[in-house]
Tab-separated table of C-alpha atoms and ligand atoms in Angstrom:
chain	number	residue	atom	x	y	z
U	1	MET	CA	1.490	25.610	44.064
U	2	SER	CA	-1.544	23.790	46.265
U	3	GLU	CA	-3.764	25.115	43.369
U	4	HIS	CA	-2.054	23.430	40.962
U	5	VAL	CA	-2.529	19.893	42.847
U	6	ALA	CA	-6.520	20.782	43.033
U	7	SER	CA	-6.710	21.338	39.663
U	8	GLU	CA	-4.954	17.844	38.696
U	9	ALA	CA	-6.997	16.025	41.072
U	10	VAL	CA	-10.212	17.141	39.291
U	11	GLU	CA	-8.373	16.173	35.893
U	12	SER	CA	-8.103	12.720	37.282
U	13	PHE	CA	-11.545	12.226	38.044
U	14	LYS	CA	-13.441	9.422	36.013
U	15	ALA	CA	-17.060	9.162	35.756
U	16	GLY	CA	-19.373	7.654	33.018
U	17	ILE	CA	-22.191	5.281	32.422
U	18	CYS	CA	-22.158	1.653	32.952
U	19	SER	CA	-25.074	-0.196	31.335
U	20	ILE	CA	-26.067	-3.899	32.643
U	21	VAL	CA	-26.984	-6.397	29.658
U	22	GLY	CA	-27.903	-10.028	29.399
U	23	LEU	CA	-30.842	-12.468	29.183
U	24	PRO	CA	-33.375	-12.363	31.805
U	25	ASN	CA	-32.658	-13.772	35.343
U	26	VAL	CA	-29.320	-13.779	35.100
U	27	GLY	CA	-28.461	-11.701	37.826
U	28	LYS	CA	-28.200	-8.101	36.703
U	29	SER	CA	-30.662	-6.392	39.247
U	30	THR	CA	-28.769	-8.033	41.832
U	31	LEU	CA	-25.669	-7.369	40.684
U	32	LEU	CA	-26.445	-3.359	40.582
U	33	ASN	CA	-27.646	-3.705	44.594
U	34	GLN	CA	-24.289	-5.137	45.069
U	35	LEU	CA	-22.065	-2.354	42.896
U	36	ILE	CA	-23.943	0.240	44.856
U	37	GLY	CA	-24.444	-1.319	48.350
U	38	GLU	CA	-28.044	-0.799	48.338
U	39	ARG	CA	-30.851	-2.587	47.354
U	40	LEU	CA	-32.452	-0.274	44.822
U	41	SER	CA	-33.469	-2.502	42.035
U	42	ILE	CA	-36.081	-5.430	42.527
U	43	VAL	CA	-34.977	-8.805	42.525
U	44	THR	CA	-37.025	-11.673	42.000
U	45	ALA	CA	-37.107	-15.333	41.327
U	46	LYS	CA	-38.972	-14.916	38.055
U	47	ALA	CA	-37.737	-14.009	34.538
U	48	GLN	CA	-38.529	-10.177	33.232
U	49	THR	CA	-38.851	-8.724	36.635
U	50	THR	CA	-36.953	-5.334	35.407
U	51	ARG	CA	-39.403	-2.894	32.932
U	52	GLN	CA	-37.489	0.212	32.828
U	53	ARG	CA	-34.166	1.326	32.746
U	54	LEU	CA	-32.882	2.096	36.715
U	55	LEU	CA	-30.094	4.035	37.791
U	56	GLY	CA	-27.781	3.052	40.794
U	57	ILE	CA	-24.962	5.629	41.302
U	58	TYR	CA	-21.547	4.669	42.911
U	59	SER	CA	-19.069	7.526	43.993
U	60	ASP	CA	-16.038	7.239	45.532
U	61	ASP	CA	-13.208	10.045	45.537
U	62	ARG	CA	-12.237	9.415	42.489
U	63	HIS	CA	-14.489	7.672	40.478
U	64	GLN	CA	-18.303	7.888	39.740
U	65	ALA	CA	-19.926	4.798	37.954
U	66	VAL	CA	-23.926	5.035	36.937
U	67	PHE	CA	-24.796	1.804	36.897
U	68	VAL	CA	-27.867	1.199	34.400
U	69	ASP	CA	-29.717	-1.867	34.798
U	70	THR	CA	-32.063	-3.068	32.001
U	71	PRO	CA	-34.900	-5.677	31.375
U	72	GLY	CA	-33.733	-8.847	30.080
U	73	LEU	CA	-35.866	-9.695	27.070
U	74	LEU	CA	-36.490	-12.475	24.580
U	75	GLU	CA	-38.815	-12.333	22.200
U	76	PRO	CA	-41.065	-9.137	22.378
U	77	ARG	CA	-44.775	-10.313	22.484
U	78	TYR	CA	-46.725	-7.110	23.961
U	79	ALA	CA	-46.263	-3.467	23.379
U	80	LEU	CA	-45.143	-3.384	27.431
U	81	HIS	CA	-42.106	-5.666	25.856
U	82	ASP	CA	-41.247	-3.196	23.008
U	83	SER	CA	-40.805	-0.379	25.750
U	84	MET	CA	-38.568	-2.966	27.707
U	85	GLN	CA	-36.568	-3.562	24.377
U	86	ALA	CA	-36.231	0.222	23.887
U	87	GLU	CA	-35.280	0.832	27.466
U	88	ALA	CA	-32.427	-1.773	27.336
U	89	GLU	CA	-31.312	-0.600	23.557
U	90	ARG	CA	-31.077	3.239	24.686
U	91	ALA	CA	-28.988	2.110	27.943
U	92	ARG	CA	-26.686	0.151	25.778
U	93	SER	CA	-26.124	3.369	23.167
U	94	ASP	CA	-25.725	5.512	26.092
U	95	ALA	CA	-22.794	3.310	27.487
U	96	ASP	CA	-19.140	4.010	28.500
U	97	VAL	CA	-18.500	0.723	29.139
U	98	LEU	CA	-21.199	-2.083	28.994
U	99	LEU	CA	-21.263	-5.156	31.282
U	100	TYR	CA	-22.393	-8.104	29.980
U	101	VAL	CA	-24.329	-10.584	32.540
U	102	VAL	CA	-24.223	-14.699	31.888
U	103	ASP	CA	-25.834	-17.048	34.287
U	104	VAL	CA	-23.264	-20.114	33.889
U	105	GLY	CA	-25.739	-22.835	35.270
U	106	TRP	CA	-27.843	-21.872	32.068
U	107	GLU	CA	-26.421	-22.724	28.930
U	108	ARG	CA	-28.809	-20.822	26.856
U	109	SER	CA	-27.015	-17.839	28.409
U	110	SER	CA	-23.547	-18.391	28.104
U	111	ASP	CA	-24.261	-19.338	23.998
U	112	HIS	CA	-26.439	-16.150	24.138
U	113	ALA	CA	-23.055	-14.432	24.996
U	114	GLY	CA	-20.840	-16.073	23.184
U	115	ALA	CA	-22.897	-14.437	19.977
U	116	TYR	CA	-23.299	-11.344	21.401
U	117	THR	CA	-20.727	-8.641	19.800
U	118	PRO	CA	-20.682	-5.501	21.717
U	119	PRO	CA	-21.019	-2.087	19.873
U	120	ALA	CA	-17.987	-0.750	18.540
U	121	GLY	CA	-15.372	1.604	20.500
U	122	VAL	CA	-17.464	0.833	24.008
U	123	PRO	CA	-15.001	-1.795	26.268
U	124	ALA	CA	-17.357	-4.748	27.425
U	125	ILE	CA	-16.549	-6.675	30.481
U	126	LEU	CA	-18.321	-10.365	30.858
U	127	CYS	CA	-19.516	-11.190	34.050
U	128	LEU	CA	-19.983	-14.743	34.714
U	129	ASN	CA	-22.620	-14.887	37.343
U	130	LYS	CA	-24.143	-17.601	39.452
U	131	LYS	CA	-20.779	-19.116	39.932
U	132	ASP	CA	-22.006	-21.304	42.432
U	133	ARG	CA	-23.848	-23.146	39.751
U	134	LEU	CA	-21.196	-24.778	37.897
U	135	PRO	CA	-18.018	-26.719	39.088
U	136	ASP	CA	-14.936	-24.715	38.774
U	137	ASP	CA	-13.289	-26.816	35.952
U	138	ARG	CA	-16.041	-25.937	33.755
U	139	LEU	CA	-15.917	-22.355	34.527
U	140	ASN	CA	-12.442	-22.477	33.540
U	141	SER	CA	-13.076	-24.334	30.271
U	142	LEU	CA	-16.008	-21.530	29.866
U	143	GLU	CA	-13.941	-18.614	30.420
U	144	LEU	CA	-11.041	-19.878	28.131
U	145	GLU	CA	-13.855	-19.961	25.407
U	146	HIS	CA	-15.063	-16.866	25.741
U	147	ALA	CA	-11.634	-15.247	26.235
U	148	GLY	CA	-10.675	-16.762	22.822
U	149	ARG	CA	-12.918	-14.500	21.133
U	150	GLY	CA	-10.826	-11.569	21.880
U	151	ILE	CA	-13.710	-9.144	22.454
U	152	TRP	CA	-14.039	-8.725	26.196
U	153	HIS	CA	-11.717	-6.378	27.825
U	154	SER	CA	-12.058	-8.629	30.989
U	155	ILE	CA	-13.832	-11.605	32.459
U	156	VAL	CA	-15.178	-11.988	35.989
U	157	ARG	CA	-16.619	-14.329	38.023
U	158	THR	CA	-19.445	-13.447	40.339
U	159	ARG	CA	-21.883	-14.554	42.856
U	160	ALA	CA	-24.036	-11.613	43.108
U	161	THR	CA	-26.303	-13.195	45.883
U	162	SER	CA	-23.626	-13.336	48.575
U	163	GLY	CA	-21.128	-10.799	46.774
U	164	GLU	CA	-18.366	-12.974	46.072
U	165	GLY	CA	-16.610	-11.374	42.993
U	166	VAL	CA	-18.391	-8.113	42.976
U	167	ASP	CA	-14.904	-6.320	44.064
U	168	ASP	CA	-13.272	-7.251	41.412
U	169	LEU	CA	-15.855	-6.693	38.806
U	170	LYS	CA	-16.156	-2.872	40.288
U	171	ARG	CA	-12.418	-2.228	40.135
U	172	ALA	CA	-12.510	-3.371	36.448
U	173	ILE	CA	-15.558	-1.218	35.370
U	174	LEU	CA	-14.106	1.947	37.299
U	175	GLY	CA	-10.577	1.513	35.611
U	176	LEU	CA	-12.546	1.902	32.092
U	177	LEU	CA	-14.483	4.774	33.082
U	178	PRO	CA	-13.257	8.051	30.913
U	179	GLU	CA	-11.856	11.203	32.490
U	180	SER	CA	-15.060	13.307	33.138
U	181	PRO	CA	-16.447	15.420	36.206
U	182	PRO	CA	-19.268	13.596	37.946
U	183	LEU	CA	-22.515	13.481	36.115
U	184	TYR	CA	-24.297	13.328	39.469
U	185	PRO	CA	-24.031	14.796	43.200
U	186	VAL	CA	-21.182	12.703	44.120
U	187	ASP	CA	-24.178	12.148	47.690
U	188	GLU	CA	-26.601	10.679	45.520
U	189	ILE	CA	-27.139	6.901	45.005
U	190	ALA	CA	-30.271	7.107	42.868
U	191	ALA	CA	-32.033	9.381	39.889
U	192	ALA	CA	-35.572	8.108	40.332
U	193	PRO	CA	-37.749	9.871	43.115
U	194	VAL	CA	-39.059	7.305	46.444
U	195	ARG	CA	-42.391	7.196	45.411
U	196	PHE	CA	-40.818	5.168	42.128
U	197	PHE	CA	-39.026	3.053	44.281
U	198	ALA	CA	-42.174	2.421	46.618
U	199	ALA	CA	-44.145	1.482	43.276
U	200	GLU	CA	-41.656	-0.960	42.436
U	201	LEU	CA	-41.405	-2.433	46.035
U	202	VAL	CA	-45.261	-3.251	45.527
U	203	ARG	CA	-44.445	-4.764	42.271
U	204	GLU	CA	-41.949	-6.837	43.767
U	205	THR	CA	-44.104	-8.098	46.139
U	206	CYS	CA	-46.689	-8.964	43.577
U	207	PHE	CA	-44.116	-11.089	41.717
U	208	GLU	CA	-43.584	-12.643	44.996
U	209	GLU	CA	-46.783	-13.372	45.925
U	210	LEU	CA	-48.942	-14.169	42.727
U	211	ALA	CA	-48.540	-16.844	40.829
U	212	ASP	CA	-48.016	-17.737	36.674
U	213	GLU	CA	-48.999	-15.078	34.525
U	214	ILE	CA	-50.716	-12.694	36.703
U	215	PRO	CA	-47.320	-10.966	38.152
U	216	TYR	CA	-46.644	-9.968	34.826
U	217	ALA	CA	-50.112	-8.790	33.975
U	218	THR	CA	-49.772	-6.050	37.271
U	219	ALA	CA	-48.296	-2.425	37.135
U	220	VAL	CA	-48.443	-0.351	40.387
U	221	GLU	CA	-49.660	3.493	40.169
U	222	ILE	CA	-48.875	5.708	43.357
U	223	GLU	CA	-52.107	7.644	43.757
U	224	THR	CA	-50.932	9.947	46.633
U	225	PHE	CA	-47.508	10.227	48.102
U	226	ARG	CA	-47.996	12.425	51.756
U	227	GLU	CA	-44.485	12.925	53.224
U	228	SER	CA	-45.528	15.641	55.663
U	229	GLY	CA	-47.588	14.065	58.579
U	230	ASP	CA	-46.735	10.707	60.597
U	231	PRO	CA	-46.905	8.176	59.413
U	232	LEU	CA	-45.757	8.523	55.427
U	233	TYR	CA	-48.878	8.126	53.683
U	234	ILE	CA	-48.922	6.393	50.461
U	235	ALA	CA	-52.307	5.093	48.297
U	236	ALA	CA	-51.203	2.523	45.368
U	237	LEU	CA	-53.154	1.094	42.687
U	238	ILE	CA	-52.458	-2.359	41.518
U	239	TYR	CA	-53.755	-2.423	38.029
U	240	VAL	CA	-54.450	-6.275	36.456
U	241	GLU	CA	-55.976	-7.073	33.033
U	242	LYS	CA	-58.760	-9.294	33.861
U	243	GLU	CA	-61.441	-9.322	36.612
U	244	SER	CA	-60.511	-12.714	37.383
U	245	GLN	CA	-56.860	-11.832	38.039
U	246	LYS	CA	-58.492	-9.053	40.611
U	247	GLY	CA	-60.523	-11.721	42.384
U	248	ILE	CA	-56.921	-13.292	42.780
U	249	VAL	CA	-54.751	-10.182	43.924
U	250	ILE	CA	-57.428	-9.519	46.538
U	251	GLY	CA	-57.662	-13.347	47.819
U	252	ARG	CA	-60.474	-14.957	49.891
U	253	GLY	CA	-62.186	-12.171	52.049
U	254	GLY	CA	-58.955	-10.081	51.193
U	255	SER	CA	-56.289	-12.468	52.207
U	256	MET	CA	-53.841	-11.953	49.580
U	257	ILE	CA	-54.083	-7.715	49.119
U	258	LYS	CA	-53.758	-7.517	53.109
U	259	THR	CA	-50.740	-9.868	52.515
U	260	ILE	CA	-49.187	-7.863	49.974
U	261	GLY	CA	-49.956	-4.627	51.632
U	262	ARG	CA	-48.011	-5.740	55.092
U	263	LYS	CA	-44.788	-7.049	52.877
U	264	SER	CA	-44.870	-4.027	50.671
U	265	ARG	CA	-45.270	-1.562	53.743
U	266	GLU	CA	-42.356	-3.595	55.732
U	267	LYS	CA	-40.214	-2.997	52.585
U	268	ILE	CA	-40.956	0.475	52.005
U	269	GLU	CA	-40.525	1.329	55.717
U	270	HIS	CA	-37.358	-0.207	55.402
U	271	LEU	CA	-36.349	1.722	52.418
U	272	VAL	CA	-37.575	5.291	53.898
U	273	ASP	CA	-36.858	4.661	57.411
U	274	ARG	CA	-39.775	5.776	59.184
U	275	PRO	CA	-43.254	4.310	59.348
U	276	VAL	CA	-45.611	3.862	56.273
U	277	TYR	CA	-49.369	3.876	56.083
U	278	LEU	CA	-50.187	1.990	52.438
U	279	ASP	CA	-53.327	2.050	51.465
U	280	LEU	CA	-54.116	-0.352	48.122
U	281	ARG	CA	-56.558	-0.956	45.777
U	282	VAL	CA	-57.005	-3.269	42.906
U	283	LYS	CA	-58.352	-2.404	39.364
U	284	VAL	CA	-58.944	-3.463	36.006
U	285	ILE	CA	-57.604	-2.073	32.598
U	286	PRO	CA	-58.423	-4.504	30.188
U	287	ASN	CA	-55.152	-5.473	27.957
U	288	TRP	CA	-52.981	-2.473	29.489
U	289	ARG	CA	-49.958	-4.476	28.378
U	290	ARG	CA	-50.943	-4.354	24.425
U	291	ARG	CA	-52.420	-0.564	24.675
U	292	PRO	CA	-49.294	1.835	23.901
U	293	GLY	CA	-52.010	4.604	25.531
U	294	ARG	CA	-52.329	2.818	28.820
U	295	LEU	CA	-48.935	1.983	28.717
U	296	LYS	CA	-47.942	5.953	28.682
U	297	LEU	CA	-50.196	6.688	31.395
U	298	LEU	CA	-48.725	4.141	33.615
U	299	GLY	CA	-45.263	5.404	33.211
U	300	TYR	CA	-43.797	3.524	30.260
U	301	ASP	CA	-41.992	4.967	27.815
U	302	VAL	CA	-43.499	3.587	24.502
U	303	PRO	CA	-40.953	3.708	21.154
U	304	PRO	CA	-42.674	4.965	17.837
U	305	GLY	CA	-43.963	1.881	15.671
U	306	SER	CA	-45.017	-0.362	18.750
U	307	ARG	CA	-47.416	-3.051	18.184
D	401	GTP	N1	-27.591	-19.119	42.979
D	401	GTP	C1	-27.570	-17.652	42.331
D	401	GTP	N2	-28.582	-17.028	42.500
D	401	GTP	C2	-28.345	-15.857	41.975
D	401	GTP	C3	-27.364	-15.007	42.259
D	401	GTP	N3	-27.857	-13.525	41.398
D	401	GTP	C4	-28.593	-13.695	41.320
D	401	GTP	N4	-29.210	-14.901	41.478
D	401	GTP	C5	-30.971	-15.195	41.480
D	401	GTP	O1	-31.129	-15.118	40.149
D	401	GTP	C6	-32.593	-14.594	40.314
D	401	GTP	C7	-32.732	-13.541	39.159
D	401	GTP	O2	-31.729	-12.389	39.735
D	401	GTP	P1	-32.290	-10.500	39.266
D	401	GTP	O3	-31.229	-10.050	39.724
D	401	GTP	O4	-33.669	-10.464	39.074
D	401	GTP	O5	-32.079	-10.819	37.478
D	401	GTP	P2	-32.217	-9.817	36.140
D	401	GTP	O6	-31.167	-10.531	35.501
D	401	GTP	O7	-32.362	-8.721	37.002
D	401	GTP	O8	-33.437	-10.371	36.139
D	401	GTP	P3	-34.683	-9.676	35.157
D	401	GTP	O9	-35.021	-8.347	35.532
D	401	GTP	O10	-35.939	-10.479	34.767
D	401	GTP	O11	-34.068	-9.683	33.760
D	401	GTP	C8	-33.001	-14.294	41.955
D	401	GTP	O12	-33.169	-15.040	42.353
D	401	GTP	C9	-31.388	-13.951	42.084
D	401	GTP	O13	-31.595	-14.161	43.997
D	401	GTP	C10	-25.837	-15.759	42.165
D	401	GTP	O14	-24.802	-15.569	41.681
D	401	GTP	N5	-26.355	-17.461	42.152
D	402	MG	MG1	-34.101	-6.907	36.815
């Protein structure tokens, strides 16, 4: 009898992939972090922060949702953008559930959702995010408008920055997962190694501290990641495309690189929960965003036929 109960419990486990898609800056990465309860995906006020698919895993005793955060894109301009676009498309085609995120305070984002059709056979949820940016009556009419298309399995309003609505959203997603055993060990929350997140935190800090085009011209590579020894020793390279950008990243008397180093180190220490020694250097690779060979070296997948 007990054996029978156990096999039933295994059969009713639900697991699958939920891809989070939408235009840049609508709050996809903030939502992923809230759904997982951990700051995995980097978030900044600038659009096109996320460059690669990032997995965040949520497990409870009956479900496992593997959330995939994707880059939000408009028109690709560089080989790097082709790579970002391909990452987003791959995530879309792998999905068991699709989460389409809209910034309700930005008309273009909602219009885009209005024109979007999820792939056949994949249940899709519409997330009206940044609900703090629109009065309730306008939110109501927006929701009615989207509901009228009949393509959304459900529509959920959220404020990702505070976590409001995220529990409802999670419930809606978990309910749509197919029956399946867990895809990852249930105590894992991420599928990438810590050194990937360390590089991402340096990149996030570059986005926060540097202005204009410079953050977009930066890439971060971890050269050394030595976990034996105390503190944890990390040497990282920040790549830029021009000598003039290198000068700005270093700053007068090294002031900017010191700030980036200190802030990045604090974030990494928070992540690994131990002291970190972070050594940062800046190097120029001319036009790396336009050169598929360089992109590959920096860890970005490049689709065939990329410009
Ligand atoms: N007011 C408000 N701001 C939000 C909300 N959710 C996210 N944001 C902010 O929106 C900005 C973009 O958030 P991200 O999570 O980086 O957006 P994204 O969709 O991942 O952006 P890309 O990676 O560039 O495609 C950040 O400054 C967030 O703090 C929300 O519910 N309300
Ligand atoms: Mg993002």
